[in-house]
Each structure stands twice: as C-alpha cells, then as structure tokens.
mmCIF file of C-alpha atoms in Angstrom:
data_model
loop_
_atom_site.group_PDB
_atom_site.id
_atom_site.type_symbol
_atom_site.label_atom_id
_atom_site.label_comp_id
_atom_site.label_asym_id
_atom_site.label_seq_id
_atom_site.Cartn_x
_atom_site.Cartn_y
_atom_site.Cartn_z
ATOM 1 C CA GLY A 800 32.203 -3.330 0.556
ATOM 2 C CA ALA A 801 29.212 -1.069 1.410
ATOM 3 C CA VAL A 802 28.005 -2.935 4.488
ATOM 4 C CA VAL A 803 25.321 -1.443 6.722
ATOM 5 C CA SER A 804 24.582 -2.914 10.064
ATOM 6 C CA GLN A 805 21.731 -2.318 12.589
ATOM 7 C CA HIS A 806 21.565 -2.923 16.276
ATOM 8 C CA PRO A 807 19.615 -4.506 17.791
ATOM 9 C CA SER A 808 18.323 -6.986 15.276
ATOM 10 C CA TRP A 809 15.201 -7.433 17.380
ATOM 11 C CA VAL A 810 13.818 -5.810 20.585
ATOM 12 C CA ILE A 811 10.750 -6.417 22.774
ATOM 13 C CA CYS A 812 9.801 -3.591 25.122
ATOM 14 C CA LYS A 813 6.952 -2.540 27.351
ATOM 15 C CA SER A 814 4.485 0.015 26.308
ATOM 16 C CA GLY A 815 5.559 3.536 27.334
ATOM 17 C CA THR A 816 9.276 2.862 27.228
ATOM 18 C CA SER A 817 11.754 4.314 24.652
ATOM 19 C CA VAL A 818 13.869 2.175 22.261
ATOM 20 C CA LYS A 819 17.049 3.310 20.431
ATOM 21 C CA ILE A 820 18.031 1.627 17.070
ATOM 22 C CA GLU A 821 21.484 2.140 15.643
ATOM 23 C CA CYS A 822 22.402 2.171 11.898
ATOM 24 C CA ARG A 823 25.999 2.026 10.983
ATOM 25 C CA SER A 824 27.851 2.084 7.735
ATOM 26 C CA LEU A 825 30.778 -0.238 8.450
ATOM 27 C CA ASP A 826 33.183 0.369 5.580
ATOM 28 C CA PHE A 827 32.153 3.679 4.092
ATOM 29 C CA GLN A 828 31.051 7.106 5.052
ATOM 30 C CA ALA A 829 27.441 7.943 4.551
ATOM 31 C CA THR A 830 26.331 11.478 4.049
ATOM 32 C CA THR A 831 22.682 10.548 3.937
ATOM 33 C CA MET A 832 20.801 7.785 5.693
ATOM 34 C CA PHE A 833 17.204 6.927 5.439
ATOM 35 C CA TRP A 834 14.850 5.326 7.891
ATOM 36 C CA TYR A 835 11.991 3.081 6.723
ATOM 37 C CA ARG A 836 9.201 1.302 8.533
ATOM 38 C CA GLN A 837 7.664 -1.850 7.112
ATOM 39 C CA PHE A 838 4.522 -3.408 8.539
ATOM 40 C CA PRO A 839 3.812 -7.094 7.945
ATOM 41 C CA LYS A 840 3.047 -7.854 4.297
ATOM 42 C CA GLN A 841 3.377 -4.204 3.372
ATOM 43 C CA SER A 842 5.904 -2.146 1.577
ATOM 44 C CA LEU A 843 8.734 0.010 2.867
ATOM 45 C CA MET A 844 7.476 3.466 3.928
ATOM 46 C CA LEU A 845 10.097 6.189 4.304
ATOM 47 C CA MET A 846 9.972 7.824 7.669
ATOM 48 C CA ALA A 847 12.780 10.373 7.427
ATOM 49 C CA THR A 848 15.939 11.361 5.644
ATOM 50 C CA SER A 849 18.936 11.985 7.865
ATOM 51 C CA ASN A 850 21.986 14.014 6.893
ATOM 52 C CA GLU A 851 25.134 14.127 8.956
ATOM 53 C CA GLY A 852 25.199 17.254 11.133
ATOM 54 C CA SER A 853 21.744 18.414 10.152
ATOM 55 C CA LYS A 854 18.232 17.949 11.422
ATOM 56 C CA ALA A 855 16.401 15.079 9.933
ATOM 57 C CA THR A 856 13.647 15.640 7.336
ATOM 58 C CA TYR A 857 10.521 13.799 8.265
ATOM 59 C CA GLU A 858 7.905 12.545 5.826
ATOM 60 C CA GLN A 859 4.352 13.679 6.128
ATOM 61 C CA GLY A 860 2.505 12.019 8.976
ATOM 62 C CA VAL A 861 5.576 10.908 10.842
ATOM 63 C CA GLU A 862 5.742 12.506 14.343
ATOM 64 C CA LYS A 863 9.212 13.944 14.764
ATOM 65 C CA ASP A 864 8.878 14.232 18.540
ATOM 66 C CA LYS A 865 8.124 10.473 18.674
ATOM 67 C CA PHE A 866 10.760 9.203 16.255
ATOM 68 C CA LEU A 867 13.959 11.034 17.177
ATOM 69 C CA ILE A 868 16.709 10.780 14.654
ATOM 70 C CA ASN A 869 20.290 11.700 15.250
ATOM 71 C CA HIS A 870 22.981 11.532 12.595
ATOM 72 C CA ALA A 871 26.085 12.599 14.565
ATOM 73 C CA SER A 872 28.700 11.155 12.354
ATOM 74 C CA LEU A 873 29.312 9.962 8.823
ATOM 75 C CA THR A 874 28.932 6.303 9.962
ATOM 76 C CA LEU A 875 26.145 6.373 12.559
ATOM 77 C CA SER A 876 22.504 7.345 12.623
ATOM 78 C CA THR A 877 20.109 6.513 15.438
ATOM 79 C CA LEU A 878 16.413 6.247 15.678
ATOM 80 C CA THR A 879 14.780 6.526 19.007
ATOM 81 C CA VAL A 880 11.174 5.501 19.333
ATOM 82 C CA THR A 881 9.884 7.347 22.422
ATOM 83 C CA SER A 882 7.033 6.230 24.515
ATOM 84 C CA ALA A 883 6.500 3.193 22.324
ATOM 85 C CA HIS A 884 3.060 1.740 21.967
ATOM 86 C CA PRO A 885 1.840 -1.594 20.372
ATOM 87 C CA GLU A 886 1.011 0.163 17.190
ATOM 88 C CA ASP A 887 4.715 1.050 16.784
ATOM 89 C CA SER A 888 5.566 -2.595 16.526
ATOM 90 C CA SER A 889 7.102 -2.923 13.057
ATOM 91 C CA PHE A 890 10.214 -3.764 11.069
ATOM 92 C CA TYR A 891 12.497 -0.706 10.974
ATOM 93 C CA ILE A 892 15.108 -0.612 8.279
ATOM 94 C CA CYS A 893 17.802 1.988 7.505
ATOM 95 C CA SER A 894 19.689 2.622 4.331
ATOM 96 C CA ALA A 895 22.689 4.696 3.521
ATOM 97 C CA LYS A 896 24.229 6.434 0.462
ATOM 98 C CA ARG A 897 27.990 6.335 0.176
ATOM 99 C CA TRP A 898 29.652 9.711 0.261
ATOM 100 C CA GLY A 899 31.544 10.599 -2.859
ATOM 101 C CA GLU A 900 30.323 7.601 -4.767
ATOM 102 C CA GLY A 901 28.300 9.619 -7.198
ATOM 103 C CA THR A 902 25.680 7.003 -7.609
ATOM 104 C CA ASP A 903 22.048 6.742 -6.449
ATOM 105 C CA THR A 904 22.490 3.267 -4.727
ATOM 106 C CA GLN A 905 21.189 2.870 -1.258
ATOM 107 C CA TYR A 906 22.613 0.177 0.929
ATOM 108 C CA PHE A 907 20.214 -1.393 3.292
ATOM 109 C CA GLY A 908 20.648 -2.494 6.843
ATOM 110 C CA PRO A 909 19.304 -5.881 7.992
ATOM 111 C CA GLY A 910 16.423 -4.286 9.816
ATOM 112 C CA THR A 911 15.215 -4.248 13.431
ATOM 113 C CA ARG A 912 12.140 -6.060 14.581
ATOM 114 C CA LEU A 913 10.415 -3.981 17.267
ATOM 115 C CA THR A 914 7.693 -5.545 19.326
ATOM 116 C CA VAL A 915 5.900 -3.392 21.858
ATOM 117 C CA LEU A 916 3.873 -5.291 24.455
ATOM 118 C CA GLY B 721 5.203 13.832 -4.090
ATOM 119 C CA GLU B 722 5.988 10.659 -5.989
ATOM 120 C CA ASN B 723 3.471 7.845 -6.206
ATOM 121 C CA VAL B 724 4.474 4.353 -7.330
ATOM 122 C CA GLU B 725 1.915 1.788 -8.312
ATOM 123 C CA GLN B 726 2.984 -1.900 -8.729
ATOM 124 C CA HIS B 727 1.115 -4.822 -10.291
ATOM 125 C CA PRO B 728 0.316 -7.625 -9.817
ATOM 126 C CA SER B 729 0.336 -8.016 -5.994
ATOM 127 C CA THR B 730 0.875 -11.709 -6.384
ATOM 128 C CA LEU B 731 2.286 -13.772 -9.272
ATOM 129 C CA SER B 732 2.462 -17.534 -9.494
ATOM 130 C CA VAL B 733 4.468 -19.196 -12.227
ATOM 131 C CA GLN B 734 5.921 -22.593 -13.054
ATOM 132 C CA GLU B 735 9.594 -23.098 -12.921
ATOM 133 C CA GLY B 736 11.170 -22.102 -16.307
ATOM 134 C CA ASP B 737 8.432 -19.685 -17.110
ATOM 135 C CA SER B 738 8.949 -15.935 -17.350
ATOM 136 C CA ALA B 739 7.638 -13.407 -14.781
ATOM 137 C CA VAL B 740 6.845 -9.783 -15.515
ATOM 138 C CA ILE B 741 6.053 -7.120 -12.888
ATOM 139 C CA LYS B 742 5.006 -3.658 -13.854
ATOM 140 C CA CYS B 743 5.228 -0.269 -12.094
ATOM 141 C CA THR B 744 4.027 3.190 -12.912
ATOM 142 C CA TYR B 745 5.181 6.426 -11.328
ATOM 143 C CA SER B 746 3.753 9.901 -11.129
ATOM 144 C CA ASP B 747 6.630 12.384 -10.860
ATOM 145 C CA SER B 748 8.190 13.060 -14.251
ATOM 146 C CA ALA B 749 11.309 14.362 -12.362
ATOM 147 C CA SER B 750 12.129 10.797 -11.175
ATOM 148 C CA ASN B 751 15.201 9.487 -12.819
ATOM 149 C CA TYR B 752 16.289 6.420 -10.965
ATOM 150 C CA PHE B 753 14.375 3.187 -10.827
ATOM 151 C CA PRO B 754 15.684 0.270 -8.773
ATOM 152 C CA TRP B 755 14.221 -3.100 -8.201
ATOM 153 C CA TYR B 756 14.574 -4.952 -4.940
ATOM 154 C CA LYS B 757 14.046 -8.558 -3.811
ATOM 155 C CA GLN B 758 13.123 -9.155 -0.222
ATOM 156 C CA GLU B 759 12.957 -12.476 1.596
ATOM 157 C CA LEU B 760 10.877 -12.834 4.731
ATOM 158 C CA GLY B 761 12.490 -10.922 7.603
ATOM 159 C CA LYS B 762 15.518 -9.878 5.478
ATOM 160 C CA ARG B 763 16.831 -6.626 4.021
ATOM 161 C CA PRO B 764 15.823 -5.555 0.520
ATOM 162 C CA GLN B 765 18.472 -6.606 -1.989
ATOM 163 C CA LEU B 766 19.061 -4.593 -5.094
ATOM 164 C CA ILE B 767 18.838 -6.824 -8.121
ATOM 165 C CA ILE B 768 18.819 -4.365 -10.970
ATOM 166 C CA ASP B 769 18.335 -0.611 -11.536
ATOM 167 C CA ILE B 770 17.872 1.713 -14.453
ATOM 168 C CA ARG B 771 18.320 5.382 -15.002
ATOM 169 C CA SER B 772 16.226 7.634 -17.149
ATOM 170 C CA ASN B 773 18.774 7.924 -19.903
ATOM 171 C CA VAL B 774 18.435 4.271 -20.688
ATOM 172 C CA GLY B 775 15.477 2.299 -21.985
ATOM 173 C CA GLU B 776 16.457 -1.179 -21.169
ATOM 174 C CA LYS B 777 19.000 -2.996 -19.058
ATOM 175 C CA LYS B 778 19.724 -6.646 -18.721
ATOM 176 C CA ASP B 779 21.666 -8.819 -16.248
ATOM 177 C CA GLN B 780 21.617 -12.451 -17.024
ATOM 178 C CA ARG B 781 18.064 -13.690 -16.341
ATOM 179 C CA ILE B 782 16.815 -10.269 -15.205
ATOM 180 C CA ALA B 783 15.889 -7.268 -17.364
ATOM 181 C CA VAL B 784 14.294 -3.961 -16.736
ATOM 182 C CA THR B 785 12.552 -1.700 -19.313
ATOM 183 C CA LEU B 786 11.695 1.928 -18.850
ATOM 184 C CA ASN B 787 9.230 4.057 -20.785
ATOM 185 C CA LYS B 788 9.636 7.655 -19.684
ATOM 186 C CA THR B 789 6.851 8.976 -21.801
ATOM 187 C CA ALA B 790 4.285 6.668 -20.294
ATOM 188 C CA LYS B 791 5.998 6.691 -16.882
ATOM 189 C CA HIS B 792 6.216 3.058 -16.370
ATOM 190 C CA PHE B 793 8.904 0.447 -15.964
ATOM 191 C CA SER B 794 8.891 -3.312 -15.805
ATOM 192 C CA LEU B 795 10.893 -6.180 -14.385
ATOM 193 C CA HIS B 796 11.327 -9.265 -16.484
ATOM 194 C CA ILE B 797 12.620 -12.509 -15.038
ATOM 195 C CA THR B 798 13.246 -15.301 -17.464
ATOM 196 C CA GLU B 799 13.781 -19.032 -16.743
ATOM 197 C CA THR B 800 12.432 -18.693 -13.240
ATOM 198 C CA GLN B 801 13.750 -20.867 -10.492
ATOM 199 C CA PRO B 802 12.191 -21.738 -7.101
ATOM 200 C CA GLU B 803 14.810 -19.552 -5.381
ATOM 201 C CA ASP B 804 13.370 -16.553 -7.253
ATOM 202 C CA SER B 805 10.359 -16.841 -4.926
ATOM 203 C CA ALA B 806 10.289 -13.692 -2.833
ATOM 204 C CA VAL B 807 8.681 -10.278 -2.608
ATOM 205 C CA TYR B 808 9.789 -7.878 -5.322
ATOM 206 C CA PHE B 809 9.586 -4.086 -4.960
ATOM 207 C CA CYS B 810 10.063 -1.426 -7.519
ATOM 208 C CA ALA B 811 11.013 2.153 -6.459
ATOM 209 C CA ALA B 812 11.574 5.501 -7.890
ATOM 210 C CA SER B 813 13.632 8.560 -6.975
ATOM 211 C CA ASN B 814 14.807 11.934 -8.240
ATOM 212 C CA ALA B 815 18.490 11.242 -7.709
ATOM 213 C CA GLY B 816 19.690 14.766 -8.400
ATOM 214 C CA GLY B 817 16.956 16.633 -6.628
ATOM 215 C CA THR B 818 16.730 18.285 -3.236
ATOM 216 C CA SER B 819 15.247 15.164 -1.616
ATOM 217 C CA TYR B 820 18.683 13.393 -1.470
ATOM 218 C CA GLY B 821 17.436 10.597 -3.658
ATOM 219 C CA LYS B 822 14.805 9.278 -1.361
ATOM 220 C CA LEU B 823 13.018 6.243 -2.659
ATOM 221 C CA THR B 824 9.319 5.872 -3.049
ATOM 222 C CA PHE B 825 8.428 2.102 -3.170
ATOM 223 C CA GLY B 826 5.683 0.259 -4.907
ATOM 224 C CA GLN B 827 3.374 -2.016 -2.918
ATOM 225 C CA GLY B 828 5.321 -5.190 -3.679
ATOM 226 C CA THR B 829 4.685 -8.438 -5.666
ATOM 227 C CA ILE B 830 4.844 -11.839 -4.015
ATOM 228 C CA LEU B 831 6.355 -14.070 -6.645
ATOM 229 C CA THR B 832 5.945 -17.799 -6.164
ATOM 230 C CA VAL B 833 7.802 -20.120 -8.487
ATOM 231 C CA HIS B 834 6.497 -23.731 -8.403
ATOM 232 C CA PRO B 835 8.912 -26.600 -9.122
#
C-alpha cells in the first residue's frame, strides 16, 4: 500500500502557457502533500506544503501566484505552473503523508518532467 | 530554517567495499532523518530512517547512525554491489512541529560501485 501517482509523467509546452500536474494518493488518504522541484543533478527543493482544505504554505522564494496549488480532497493535490517559461523546466515531484498513520514517512510520486520550449 | 549538508558529493568504490555518506543538520529540533536512493529519472526511494531517540539502526547491509549532540548522521552500506549505484540523499525534519514534517534534503551523493 501507500502508492502515490502523478499525471502526466512528462509534458512539453510552449512558453507562456499553463500546465497542471496532478498528485494522487491511490490507496490512502493524505492530509498533507508536499511539492518538490528538482533541477538536473541537483537535490530536491521543497516548493510548498499542501493541506487538504487549506491554503498551501510556500517556501521562501517560491512565487505563489506562479505555482498554484490546490488540495481539494484527501487524495488529490494539483500544481499549476502558470505562464511557464523555459527556466521552469524541471522535474516536479510530490509526496504525501498518510492520514492517521502516526509516522513521519513521506510517500513519493514518480515525478513529472516539465519541458518549456 | 533547517540546513542539511551532505558529503561527499561523489563516491566511487569497488564491489564488496563499504561506503559511508555523512550529513550534518543545523536545527536541533529536527527529530526524523530518512535516507533516500534515487535512480535517474525516478522517484526517491526510502531505504532507511532514524528518529532522534535512537542512535543506530540497521537493515541488512544498510545502517544509519545519529549523533544528536554533534548534529550529524551517517549512512553506511556494506558489501556494496553494482546495483547500489545511484544518488543518495539524506534529509531532516521536525516531525512533530508546525511544519507538518517537511523534509530538508542534503545535496546528494553520487555513488558508483565498480564491478
């Protein structure tokens, strides 16, 4: 159990367009989901923490108006990259904590490769 | 906020040798320290974790040690195999704090195990 999926797995878009990435917990309810960005050969950088029914908490330096996060249900969080530009090209990974598990474990999604032309 | 430093950035060993990766953290409130293995283009996989009430934990060929006083923790892999080759990340979090247990990652170590 504890499977997290992401859709799409990869996306190519033109500069100026918006892209939505979905993160789903398939077999558990997730009270908290996290969104990370990983540039090539670099570490995972936390972008925001998302709690169901609440506004996301963004890390310093992450533009909340550019990276819109919605966590409308206990199994789904979405990240929308608005007006994407080439510098937004990256690997976006979500993770989820299982509600009621009482542990610190985060379950990671497979990631979404975004390429902005 | 938390800052995690990881060393070395690259590590090359012969098959059968041991590998050690070290991390230091800055926030004394951190109490959860997982280690992840990531293969190219894949998700991070949790390989072992340790909490601040424990000094050492072992799982077959993998072990983690934690020194709370010095604020550092280490990953030890014994009898390395070529399939251990990957990028390894350490991380730290304050699991019971108001940050919902968000993880701060180290910079990563590229481990290469030569047959």
